[in-house]
Amino acid sequence: MARPAEHSELPYAPVPVSVRATNLRLGSWFQSRPLAVKLIASGGVLVGLIYFTWRLLFTGIGVEPQLFWPLFLAELFGFFTFLMLVYEAWETPATPRPPQLDLSTDILITTYNEEIDIVEPTIVGALRVRGRTKIWLCDDGRRPEMLELASRYGIEYQVREDNRHAKAGNVNAVLPKLKNDLVLVLDADHVPSPDLLEAMSGYFAVDKIALVQSAHSFRNHNSVMHEETGRHEQSLFFDVLLPGRNRKGSVFWCGSAALIRRSALVEVGGVATKTSTEDFETSLLLQMRGYKTQYHNEHLIQGLAPDNLAAYVVQRARWAQGTLSAFRPGYALPLNRKLSIKQRISYVGAFLYYVTPLQRVVYSTFLVLVGIFGLVPVSQASPEYLALWASYVILTFTAVAALERGSTQPFEGIRNTFLSMEAFLRALPTLFTKKTPGFKVTPKNEVDLGGWEALSYIRLPLFVIGLNVVVLGSRALDYALIALTGQGFLPPLPWPAAIAMSLFATLEVGVIVALAIRIYKRKQLRKLWRFPLRLNARLNGVLVSVLDLHQAGAAILTRRELLRDSNSLELEIELTNLDGEQVVARGVLEPRNTRSLSSSQDAVRVGGQITWSDQTSRRAVLECCYVAEPYRARNRFWQRRSPRVAVLLDATLNGHKAEAFDLSFGGIGLRLTGEVSVATAATYPIQLQYKDSQISGRLTVRDARAIGDGVTRVGGEVEWDSTAWLNEILPVALTPRSKQSGSHLLAVR
């Protein structure tokens, strides 16, 4: 194997964070305790109902309506968003792979201004998707280099005369040319997994299934929206909310990584064009026609998250404008009566998300009214009020952590609201206009220099900090003067109101200051994400180790003496392709930077740019980094969680007859009779006879020992060419995992 065993965790396995422990221990604790989640969530709902009933009946007596109602409604808004979380995240049911269907698929790669370094890996990944496929590069940029790229890889190239309706128009332009059963639309940066069709095609056995969406994973773990490796701002949506929405029938197309029934898409007139979120709008049209949409909770693509805050704001502004314009009066597709009550309730949650900044505006306004002017918006600013409010806040806070199951850290929702506050507020006018918002492509492969320029994108939150500091400082000075002279300069304020105001203001200051520091200090100077790999290589003929790699550069661990008096070094990297075959990529490394890794100053990490000797080497690197290694890493994750069952199946290992006696998704136990030479850590071809089918794969031997009577017992890890058949053999994998696992098994490969 090209990668040493001790680095088997690299690269990151793209899997749902809701099924593996994250750095958020409290949330992760709830992943395997659904009853605890429901009990705490129910308690939060009950206490919330008591609190708001009491607020409505007793805390508004004698208070000016213009003071009472805005704050009450802002608080009630927060409770509604909590209820929506309970509604959608109450359960996250498993989504096992249904038996694969042999359906033909058109794979559309949509591009406008993305660079070759972004588009080419997606093409390489699409070519490795197993099944009957036809690949189209749909180029709205009409660029000669994209035509040459399509020609080089032997795929279809599609252009149109104009860019009307942006991505929606791009897909609609090629739609009349498509003849296959299904359509897979990929964003230019979304590299698919080879087993995508195996995982998702089976859903279309149900005639009314029009669309199956899968999760979005992101390979650049240093993006502005990543919290830790694999956990990012959208983890809650893809790993918790969308699985829950399967129960509501309110899954919608997320623009990429979804399989669509071509005939259904044609029936609704193609991709919708009245908003800038064509995916959401098209999903609603399909559902109004009686079609069903499904979510499959596997991470089967890896794309690029926004590198910096500028790109993040562009993306969030487009989402907000498109979603809000779908709710505009006279259109309001998400509230259409052709949708079910459950669907409409679920879509109201999307609306609430994009108007949340209005709640923060109300809170900031009342902070000033209470802290500076002493205007208390409740008639009972008493210890009882403070105790009930605190109970409600603490219990709902715990319930949110339980429902989010380790996907989101405490106060992250508040932080994200401030992060996108200005973009969402600017999008609000689209609720009241018939004009379709413009479509701005999210910039990709960018650097992030942090500093004051980055902070300019959170001007409103910084203003809120200033406001809070003025209020807290003024009230503190007032109390100090009262203690020293007996006379303050601000109107008196009941102590429970002062405590609540101070806690709220301090929390906001803490969240925004932490956000500002993080944004200011961010430094990301490399445009292309380098995959963390451990590969053997030779540099000028000397054995070295590759630490990370992409198609334009690498980091090498070597000795300093090898770099002396050389501006370019011959490089040969040993790679393992998707089929398990060893290949060598050759090129020339131009060192750009070196860093010592030991006190002796002898071992160094050298990073630099690589010029590959030929297209074959470049393509081998692309396949290894973007396709093969993430695929193997994901499989290893599920291997450790897959049940092992007893079987008795005829098999052959490297041409020798064998008998399989136990099986899991990623492992197998065999008995071989006769004189057989099997080496540990070696990889051999394996065939398994199942019903009338011959299943092929590759077995990496982990254990081989004689057990007597000329029989050798062999066990190891196996990668199957096709895996849907495992659903029939491993029924245990279709149910939530036992208490021993601490999670749910969402899919069987």
XYZ file of C-alpha atoms in Angstrom:
749
model
C 0.000 0.000 0.000
C 1.212 3.502 -0.810
C 0.022 4.934 2.505
C 1.411 3.590 5.784
C -1.099 1.911 8.066
C -0.524 4.337 10.921
C -2.089 7.097 8.831
C -5.284 5.219 8.046
C -7.363 8.141 9.311
C -6.126 10.365 6.498
C -7.626 11.922 4.551
C -10.815 12.957 6.313
C -13.754 10.629 5.706
C -16.739 12.664 4.430
C -19.478 11.368 6.739
C -22.338 12.991 8.697
C -21.126 14.641 11.896
C -24.376 13.585 13.559
C -23.145 9.963 13.649
C -19.605 10.483 14.925
C -18.280 12.275 17.980
C -17.183 15.860 17.381
C -15.373 18.261 19.684
C -18.818 19.178 21.061
C -19.101 16.473 23.696
C -22.493 17.483 25.032
C -24.153 17.347 21.616
C -22.316 14.177 20.610
C -23.497 12.465 23.808
C -27.058 12.701 22.511
C -26.312 11.001 19.166
C -27.068 7.557 20.539
C -29.729 8.644 23.058
C -32.876 9.522 21.099
C -35.120 9.134 24.144
C -33.080 11.681 26.087
C -33.301 14.070 23.135
C -37.085 13.795 23.048
C -37.501 14.174 26.818
C -35.345 17.287 27.020
C -36.936 18.794 23.910
C -40.407 18.117 25.342
C -39.361 19.780 28.590
C -38.146 22.819 26.690
C -41.445 23.082 24.831
C -43.462 22.731 28.050
C -41.463 25.329 29.985
C -41.591 27.643 26.968
C -45.378 27.406 26.804
C -45.631 28.163 30.533
C -43.231 31.085 30.249
C -44.952 32.738 27.284
C -48.418 32.191 28.711
C -47.305 33.905 31.910
C -45.617 36.665 29.916
C -48.766 37.306 27.932
C -51.191 37.245 30.870
C -49.234 38.966 33.611
C -46.208 40.925 32.388
C -47.996 43.360 30.082
C -50.373 44.878 32.611
C -49.866 48.623 32.740
C -47.028 48.608 30.201
C -47.198 50.810 27.126
C -48.109 48.558 24.150
C -45.289 49.993 22.042
C -42.878 48.738 24.704
C -44.479 45.409 25.538
C -45.385 43.934 22.162
C -42.166 44.342 20.133
C -40.038 42.585 22.771
C -42.693 39.938 23.449
C -42.982 39.147 19.731
C -39.188 39.035 19.352
C -38.989 36.529 22.212
C -41.911 34.576 20.778
C -40.114 34.495 17.422
C -37.190 32.775 19.128
C -39.558 30.223 20.652
C -41.090 29.543 17.231
C -37.642 28.866 15.779
C -37.017 26.471 18.669
C -40.311 24.718 17.911
C -39.246 24.406 14.266
C -36.014 22.748 15.373
C -37.990 20.311 17.523
C -40.352 19.685 14.609
C -37.595 18.848 12.124
C -34.898 17.341 14.347
C -37.165 15.244 16.581
C -35.835 12.145 14.845
C -33.039 11.600 12.334
C -34.075 8.275 10.805
C -31.539 6.087 9.052
C -31.488 6.143 5.248
C -30.094 2.802 4.110
C -29.313 2.264 0.460
C -32.207 0.721 -1.451
C -31.329 -1.973 -4.020
C -29.593 -0.352 -6.968
C -31.467 0.170 -10.231
C -29.775 0.034 -13.610
C -30.936 3.476 -14.751
C -29.043 5.590 -17.264
C -27.907 8.993 -16.047
C -26.838 12.293 -17.590
C -24.253 14.025 -15.400
C -24.297 17.800 -15.905
C -21.302 19.811 -14.681
C -22.377 23.456 -14.657
C -19.681 26.111 -14.874
C -19.426 29.830 -15.575
C -16.104 31.367 -14.520
C -14.438 28.620 -12.477
C -10.805 27.766 -13.168
C -9.602 24.515 -14.721
C -8.173 23.485 -11.343
C -11.757 23.488 -10.021
C -13.567 21.934 -12.982
C -11.094 19.210 -13.941
C -11.327 17.213 -10.675
C -15.123 17.190 -11.049
C -14.786 15.737 -14.553
C -12.356 13.080 -13.297
C -14.787 12.177 -10.519
C -17.778 12.071 -12.872
C -15.924 9.709 -15.220
C -15.387 7.319 -12.309
C -19.044 7.183 -11.262
C -20.112 3.589 -11.736
C -23.135 3.020 -13.959
C -24.448 3.974 -17.391
C -23.622 7.657 -17.613
C -23.138 10.441 -20.117
C -21.236 13.505 -18.962
C -21.895 17.060 -20.093
C -19.752 20.107 -19.384
C -22.260 22.974 -19.519
C -20.121 26.089 -19.891
C -21.887 29.422 -19.557
C -18.499 31.099 -19.894
C -18.076 29.817 -23.481
C -14.319 29.460 -22.899
C -11.899 27.748 -25.308
C -10.015 26.134 -22.437
C -13.216 24.417 -21.290
C -13.863 23.117 -24.799
C -10.326 21.733 -24.872
C -10.819 20.186 -21.419
C -14.041 18.454 -22.482
C -12.371 17.194 -25.658
C -9.376 15.858 -23.736
C -11.605 13.788 -21.448
C -14.024 12.738 -24.171
C -17.168 14.256 -22.659
C -19.922 16.402 -24.192
C -19.487 20.181 -24.311
C -22.568 22.419 -24.117
C -22.846 26.200 -24.566
C -25.661 28.628 -25.327
C -25.890 32.086 -26.822
C -26.563 33.998 -23.592
C -26.533 33.534 -19.821
C -30.194 34.225 -19.198
C -31.477 32.786 -15.896
C -27.927 31.833 -14.900
C -27.549 28.239 -13.675
C -31.228 27.419 -14.239
C -30.966 28.571 -17.844
C -27.732 26.632 -18.259
C -29.445 23.373 -17.270
C -32.586 24.132 -19.269
C -30.515 24.734 -22.402
C -29.174 21.186 -22.380
C -32.349 19.517 -21.088
C -33.918 18.894 -24.572
C -30.762 16.994 -25.569
C -30.909 14.595 -22.632
C -32.259 11.089 -23.231
C -31.362 9.185 -20.071
C -33.586 8.238 -17.143
C -31.969 10.430 -14.498
C -30.145 13.728 -14.311
C -27.341 14.472 -11.867
C -26.510 18.178 -11.669
C -23.097 18.977 -10.198
C -21.676 22.364 -9.345
C -18.302 22.926 -10.955
C -16.437 22.164 -7.710
C -18.503 19.165 -6.542
C -16.519 15.975 -7.125
C -18.810 12.912 -6.959
C -18.035 9.591 -5.297
C -17.819 6.508 -7.562
C -20.736 4.825 -5.772
C -23.192 7.723 -5.978
C -25.603 5.949 -8.330
C -25.330 2.730 -6.341
C -26.420 4.626 -3.254
C -29.269 6.681 -4.703
C -30.706 5.152 -7.872
C -32.814 2.588 -6.001
C -35.213 5.229 -4.695
C -36.609 5.665 -8.203
C -38.285 2.259 -8.004
C -41.135 4.359 -6.573
C -42.734 6.131 -9.529
C -43.600 9.265 -7.560
C -40.017 9.881 -6.440
C -38.795 12.776 -8.565
C -35.690 13.869 -6.701
C -33.178 12.377 -4.266
C -30.836 14.806 -2.535
C -27.611 13.805 -0.801
C -25.372 15.705 1.589
C -22.862 18.389 0.670
C -19.365 17.779 2.002
C -16.490 20.235 1.707
C -12.859 19.301 1.229
C -11.276 22.652 2.215
C -11.433 22.313 5.990
C -9.697 25.667 6.433
C -12.696 27.559 5.016
C -14.317 30.480 6.790
C -17.303 28.334 7.761
C -15.454 25.311 9.190
C -15.364 24.785 12.955
C -13.244 21.630 12.931
C -12.304 18.972 10.415
C -15.553 17.872 8.821
C -17.850 20.103 10.918
C -19.005 23.332 9.351
C -21.857 25.808 9.378
C -24.041 23.628 7.131
C -23.557 20.426 9.139
C -26.766 21.049 11.076
C -28.761 21.427 7.874
C -27.374 18.435 5.972
C -26.754 16.013 8.833
C -29.715 16.716 11.123
C -32.484 18.805 9.550
C -32.694 17.200 6.114
C -32.837 13.630 7.493
C -35.680 14.829 9.714
C -37.448 16.408 6.767
C -37.877 13.009 5.143
C -40.705 12.547 7.651
C -42.317 15.797 6.512
C -41.905 15.348 2.759
C -40.172 18.729 2.656
C -36.744 17.825 1.307
C -35.695 20.188 -1.452
C -33.024 20.210 -4.115
C -29.877 21.932 -2.855
C -28.508 22.763 -6.298
C -26.010 19.920 -6.514
C -25.518 16.268 -5.505
C -29.146 15.352 -6.287
C -30.525 12.784 -8.699
C -33.598 13.983 -10.600
C -36.029 11.989 -12.688
C -35.669 13.579 -16.132
C -39.305 13.049 -17.133
C -40.523 14.802 -13.962
C -38.208 17.746 -14.564
C -39.510 18.057 -18.122
C -43.100 17.813 -16.861
C -42.724 20.934 -14.675
C -41.151 22.879 -17.531
C -37.521 22.435 -16.573
C -35.629 24.202 -13.837
C -37.626 27.119 -12.376
C -36.410 30.625 -13.154
C -38.520 33.073 -11.113
C -36.081 33.248 -8.183
C -32.309 33.012 -7.767
C -32.715 29.786 -5.773
C -33.856 27.705 -8.715
C -33.299 24.480 -6.785
C -35.740 25.363 -3.981
C -38.322 26.678 -6.438
C -38.095 23.612 -8.699
C -38.559 21.313 -5.712
C -41.768 23.106 -4.791
C -43.109 22.792 -8.343
C -42.382 19.055 -8.319
C -44.112 18.602 -4.973
C -47.137 20.595 -6.143
C -47.428 18.120 -9.050
C -47.685 15.287 -6.544
C -44.081 14.125 -6.788
C -42.053 13.181 -3.721
C -38.553 14.232 -2.779
C -36.176 12.177 -0.663
C -32.995 12.811 1.295
C -30.222 10.217 1.376
C -27.890 10.870 4.292
C -24.543 9.998 2.790
C -21.782 12.395 1.847
C -21.311 11.414 -1.790
C -19.707 14.580 -3.119
C -17.010 16.951 -1.902
C -17.029 20.582 -2.937
C -15.520 23.883 -1.870
C -16.844 25.953 1.016
C -16.374 29.750 0.851
C -12.705 30.493 1.468
C -13.241 33.923 2.960
C -15.962 36.151 4.336
C -16.458 38.024 1.060
C -17.371 34.774 -0.738
C -19.500 33.664 2.209
C -21.559 36.865 2.113
C -22.112 36.564 -1.658
C -23.412 33.014 -1.241
C -25.664 33.784 1.734
C -27.098 36.894 0.087
C -28.102 34.867 -2.988
C -29.735 32.192 -0.851
C -31.625 34.788 1.183
C -32.840 36.709 -1.869
C -33.982 33.579 -3.658
C -35.775 32.028 -0.684
C -37.493 35.237 0.378
C -38.613 36.007 -3.177
C -40.339 32.602 -3.241
C -42.521 33.874 -0.365
C -43.453 37.185 -1.965
C -47.191 38.041 -1.980
C -49.011 36.792 -5.056
C -46.493 33.985 -5.560
C -45.715 32.377 -2.185
C -44.985 28.900 -3.559
C -43.934 27.474 -0.149
C -47.419 28.238 1.201
C -49.340 26.866 -1.768
C -52.335 24.730 -0.782
C -51.185 21.972 -3.133
C -48.469 21.295 -0.582
C -49.268 19.368 2.578
C -49.595 21.050 5.967
C -46.357 19.393 7.097
C -44.504 20.708 4.074
C -45.786 24.248 4.526
C -44.853 24.273 8.211
C -41.378 23.063 7.345
C -40.899 25.744 4.705
C -41.988 28.434 7.140
C -38.861 27.464 9.055
C -36.756 28.483 6.060
C -38.509 31.841 6.024
C -37.902 32.389 9.748
C -34.196 31.682 9.312
C -33.712 34.505 6.827
C -35.641 37.101 8.852
C -33.885 36.291 12.151
C -31.747 39.473 11.941
C -34.926 41.470 12.583
C -35.121 39.822 15.984
C -31.566 40.930 16.767
C -32.466 44.487 15.721
C -35.376 44.493 18.185
C -33.163 43.133 20.968
C -30.484 45.762 20.348
C -33.106 48.514 20.346
C -34.525 47.374 23.694
C -31.046 47.117 25.118
C -30.770 50.881 24.686
C -34.328 51.551 25.890
C -33.794 49.528 29.049
C -30.149 50.273 29.779
C -30.074 54.001 28.982
C -33.651 55.220 29.352
C -34.818 52.807 32.046
C -37.924 51.824 30.055
C -38.848 48.385 31.375
C -41.081 46.522 28.856
C -42.584 44.213 31.498
C -44.804 45.011 34.468
C -43.199 42.403 36.717
C -39.447 42.807 36.625
C -39.263 40.632 39.723
C -37.073 37.768 40.987
C -39.883 35.404 39.920
C -39.693 36.760 36.397
C -35.910 36.360 36.327
C -36.131 32.775 37.636
C -38.754 31.712 35.097
C -36.884 33.408 32.247
C -33.617 31.764 33.289
C -35.291 28.329 33.523
C -36.713 28.732 30.028
C -33.373 29.864 28.584
C -31.305 27.113 30.242
C -33.683 24.285 29.332
C -34.135 25.353 25.710
C -30.376 25.864 25.413
C -29.821 22.262 26.539
C -32.603 21.018 24.263
C -31.018 22.756 21.271
C -27.676 21.073 22.000
C -29.463 17.714 22.221
C -31.425 18.203 18.995
C -28.373 19.385 17.054
C -26.454 16.244 18.082
C -22.949 17.638 17.989
C -23.281 19.488 14.707
C -23.336 23.034 16.119
C -21.529 24.608 19.040
C -23.253 26.709 21.738
C -24.076 30.251 20.591
C -23.091 29.375 17.025
C -26.601 30.274 15.866
C -26.221 33.769 17.329
C -22.783 34.120 15.752
C -23.991 33.004 12.331
C -26.890 35.447 12.525
C -24.440 38.280 13.058
C -22.141 36.919 10.346
C -24.865 37.089 7.689
C -26.858 39.908 9.294
C -26.187 42.598 6.722
C -26.692 40.245 3.747
C -30.041 39.024 5.083
C -31.308 42.526 5.898
C -30.429 43.690 2.380
C -32.350 40.716 0.978
C -35.598 41.595 2.794
C -36.919 43.923 0.022
C -37.092 40.904 -2.339
C -40.175 39.877 -0.345
C -42.048 42.732 -1.983
C -40.715 42.910 -5.522
C -41.466 40.822 -8.603
C -38.005 41.388 -10.033
C -35.862 38.248 -10.068
C -32.670 38.852 -8.059
C -29.385 38.590 -9.912
C -27.358 35.386 -9.665
C -23.839 35.869 -8.323
C -21.538 32.861 -8.477
C -19.765 32.160 -5.192
C -16.043 32.947 -5.670
C -13.793 29.912 -5.213
C -10.095 29.163 -4.815
C -9.411 32.459 -3.074
C -7.056 33.543 -0.321
C -8.090 35.043 2.998
C -5.848 37.781 4.363
C -8.038 38.623 7.342
C -7.334 42.057 8.822
C -9.462 45.172 8.641
C -10.729 44.444 5.136
C -12.331 41.219 6.340
C -13.880 43.016 9.317
C -15.669 45.376 6.913
C -18.118 42.553 6.199
C -19.388 42.583 9.788
C -19.972 46.307 10.168
C -23.403 45.919 11.742
C -22.233 43.440 14.396
C -19.332 45.750 15.238
C -21.841 48.579 15.614
C -23.837 46.341 17.978
C -20.664 45.830 20.054
C -20.243 49.574 20.346
C -23.865 49.963 21.339
C -23.618 47.279 24.016
C -20.388 48.689 25.414
C -21.940 52.163 25.670
C -25.011 50.779 27.452
C -23.054 48.581 29.863
C -20.479 51.289 30.516
C -23.131 53.950 31.119
C -25.080 51.792 33.535
C -21.900 50.731 35.358
C -20.830 54.366 35.705
C -24.293 55.261 36.959
C -24.121 52.586 39.662
C -20.620 53.728 40.634
C -21.815 57.331 41.058
C -24.751 56.162 43.145
C -22.381 54.228 45.407
C -20.035 57.220 45.777
C -22.413 60.196 45.833
C -25.870 58.701 46.218
C -26.955 60.209 42.916
C -26.753 58.732 39.418
C -27.464 60.239 36.001
C -29.653 57.476 34.501
C -33.264 56.581 35.307
C -33.544 53.884 37.996
C -33.761 50.271 36.870
C -35.108 47.275 38.865
C -32.269 44.869 39.632
C -33.831 41.843 37.839
C -34.146 43.959 34.682
C -30.565 45.164 35.118
C -29.299 41.589 35.479
C -31.212 40.340 32.402
C -30.035 43.333 30.355
C -26.424 42.905 31.454
C -26.373 39.171 30.753
C -27.832 39.669 27.281
C -25.454 42.502 26.388
C -22.412 40.650 27.728
C -23.323 37.545 25.734
C -23.645 39.531 22.513
C -20.353 41.329 23.110
C -18.584 38.042 23.816
C -19.974 36.328 20.700
C -19.170 39.229 18.370
C -15.714 39.902 19.828
C -14.790 36.225 19.397
C -16.107 36.371 15.829
C -14.176 39.558 15.047
C -10.916 38.192 16.452
C -11.293 35.020 14.434
C -11.998 36.929 11.210
C -9.177 39.415 11.789
C -6.572 36.728 12.498
C -7.502 34.382 9.645
C -4.711 33.850 7.163
C -5.106 31.526 4.212
C -2.541 32.135 1.498
C -2.934 28.934 -0.506
C -5.726 28.956 -3.107
C -5.941 25.204 -3.722
C -6.683 22.880 -0.823
C -3.951 20.295 -0.330
C -5.147 16.850 0.687
C -3.456 15.422 3.797
C -1.953 12.148 2.539
C 0.967 9.958 3.487
C 2.561 8.631 0.308
C 5.926 7.175 -0.595
C 7.883 9.150 -3.174
C 11.348 9.655 -4.594
C 12.992 13.040 -4.873
C 16.002 12.937 -7.210
C 15.963 9.182 -6.612
C 15.988 9.464 -2.793
C 13.098 7.936 -0.825
C 10.946 10.642 0.837
C 7.414 11.020 2.213
C 4.590 13.127 0.790
C 2.688 14.993 3.529
C 0.040 16.673 1.417
C -0.760 16.878 -2.270
C -2.907 18.399 -4.994
C -2.586 18.726 -8.742
C -0.345 21.790 -8.568
C 1.870 21.197 -5.570
C 2.901 19.123 -2.584
C 4.672 19.133 0.754
C 7.550 16.671 1.101
C 9.361 15.410 4.200
C 13.058 14.994 3.426
C 16.545 15.941 4.547
C 17.967 19.397 4.036
C 21.056 18.208 2.164
C 18.859 17.002 -0.702
C 17.763 20.583 -1.407
C 21.189 22.153 -1.693
C 22.050 23.822 -4.971
C 18.838 22.762 -6.683
C 15.924 24.869 -7.893
C 14.071 21.892 -9.350
C 13.867 18.279 -8.245
C 12.724 15.165 -10.084
C 9.706 13.771 -8.231
C 8.054 10.352 -8.448
C 5.009 9.709 -6.242
C 3.565 6.243 -5.644
C -0.235 6.412 -5.848
C -3.055 3.919 -5.495
C -5.871 4.456 -7.967
C -9.541 3.712 -7.434
C -9.085 0.120 -8.621
C -6.361 -0.529 -6.064
C -3.597 -0.486 -8.666
C -0.217 1.101 -7.972
C 0.708 3.922 -10.338
C 3.577 6.398 -10.373
C 3.077 10.108 -11.087
C 6.179 11.892 -12.361
C 6.979 15.566 -12.375
C 9.371 18.315 -11.332
C 9.109 19.985 -7.925
C 10.152 23.635 -7.616
C 10.744 24.296 -3.886
C 9.045 27.461 -2.608
C 9.447 27.168 1.155
C 11.140 24.953 3.706
C 10.559 24.470 7.411
C 12.693 22.553 9.875
C 10.984 19.686 11.678
C 13.660 18.707 14.199
C 16.120 20.309 16.557
C 18.981 19.008 14.429
C 17.705 21.096 11.536
C 18.258 18.064 9.308
C 14.662 17.012 8.627
C 12.697 19.610 6.679
C 9.256 20.040 5.227
C 9.577 21.439 1.736
C 6.578 22.751 -0.148
C 6.482 23.737 -3.748
C 4.887 23.754 -7.153
C 4.859 20.655 -9.362
C 4.965 20.506 -13.148
C 3.796 17.042 -14.188
C 5.601 15.191 -16.925
C 2.399 14.280 -18.764
C -1.395 14.355 -18.542
C -1.429 10.753 -17.328
C 0.485 11.739 -14.187
C -1.721 14.759 -13.589
C -4.885 12.696 -13.981
C -3.521 10.022 -11.625
C -2.958 12.674 -8.956
C -6.442 14.109 -9.480
C -8.053 10.683 -9.147
C -6.029 9.786 -6.066
C -6.644 13.046 -4.189
C -10.196 13.937 -5.154
C -11.782 10.522 -5.741
C -9.940 7.448 -4.494
C -8.639 8.576 -1.099
C -11.887 10.246 0.097
C -13.810 7.180 -1.109
C -11.536 4.807 0.782
C -11.576 6.992 3.889
C -15.376 7.044 3.918
C -15.473 3.276 3.485
C -13.055 2.779 6.385
C -15.320 4.851 8.616
C -18.299 2.627 7.858
C -16.225 -0.547 8.083
C -15.610 0.155 11.748
C -19.359 0.497 12.305
C -20.669 -2.256 10.075
C -22.225 -5.413 11.580
C -20.576 -8.749 10.876
C -22.862 -11.673 10.096
C -22.328 -15.379 9.502
C -22.597 -16.517 5.873
C -21.626 -19.528 3.794
C -20.787 -18.439 0.255
C -18.500 -19.796 -2.453
C -15.605 -17.497 -3.263
C -12.246 -17.300 -4.986
C -9.230 -15.350 -3.748
C -6.565 -14.616 -6.347
C -7.873 -17.583 -8.343
C -7.899 -20.033 -5.399
C -11.178 -21.574 -4.308
C -12.414 -20.383 -0.939
C -15.428 -20.287 1.323
C -16.684 -17.075 2.982
C -17.897 -17.698 6.535
C -18.506 -14.159 7.810
C -19.101 -10.830 6.147
C -19.492 -7.136 6.884
C -19.650 -4.112 4.676
C -15.886 -3.664 4.639
C -14.573 -7.009 5.823
C -14.710 -10.732 5.136
C -13.517 -13.996 6.618
C -12.436 -16.816 4.267
C -11.315 -20.431 4.514
C -8.902 -21.620 1.811
C -8.056 -25.281 1.291
C -4.760 -26.538 -0.085
C -1.323 -25.012 -0.420
C -1.945 -21.297 -0.684
C 0.532 -18.481 -0.177
C -1.147 -15.354 1.239
C 0.857 -12.362 2.460
C -0.350 -10.038 5.191
C -0.968 -6.467 3.973
C -1.049 -7.645 0.348
C -4.099 -6.964 -1.825
C -5.699 -9.716 -3.938
C -8.677 -9.900 -6.311
C -11.697 -11.610 -4.766
C -14.917 -12.956 -6.267
C -17.982 -13.961 -4.320
C -20.896 -16.028 -5.609
C -24.150 -14.488 -4.387
C -27.401 -15.885 -5.830
C -26.885 -15.732 -9.597
C -24.311 -12.936 -9.475
C -20.532 -12.887 -9.336
C -19.452 -10.079 -6.985
C -15.922 -8.781 -7.525
C -13.646 -6.737 -5.307
C -10.212 -6.429 -3.762
C -9.215 -7.919 -0.401
C -6.367 -6.456 1.652
C -5.242 -9.241 3.969
C -4.947 -8.334 7.657
C -4.632 -11.844 9.072
C -3.715 -15.221 7.554
C -3.022 -18.352 9.573
C -3.232 -22.141 9.221
C -5.996 -23.736 11.283
C -5.269 -27.397 10.511
C -6.247 -30.026 7.927
C -4.653 -27.941 5.168
C -7.037 -25.040 5.745
C -5.917 -21.400 5.920
C -8.095 -18.785 7.560
C -7.843 -15.374 5.913
C -9.445 -12.130 7.112
C -9.175 -8.588 5.890
C -10.672 -5.438 4.461
C -12.518 -5.633 1.168
C -13.608 -3.054 -1.392
C -16.477 -4.298 -3.570
C -17.076 -3.038 -7.095
C -20.811 -3.063 -6.388
C -22.306 -2.894 -2.906
C -26.102 -2.563 -3.102
C -26.462 -6.348 -2.683
C -25.126 -6.010 0.879
C -28.493 -4.588 1.963
C -29.967 -8.052 1.524
C -27.196 -9.865 3.393
C -26.708 -7.354 6.231
C -30.232 -6.554 7.482
C -28.922 -5.386 10.851
C -27.378 -2.410 9.089
C -30.802 -1.080 8.175
C -31.746 -0.329 11.768
C -30.403 2.169 14.311
C -27.274 0.861 15.868
C -27.174 -0.640 19.337
C -26.052 1.147 22.478
C -22.564 -0.201 21.918
C -22.104 1.889 18.798
C -23.048 5.275 20.108
C -24.587 6.244 16.794
C -26.817 5.318 13.888
C -25.671 3.410 10.835
C -27.144 5.495 8.064
C -26.076 3.489 5.067
C -24.599 0.254 3.916
C -22.264 0.331 0.987
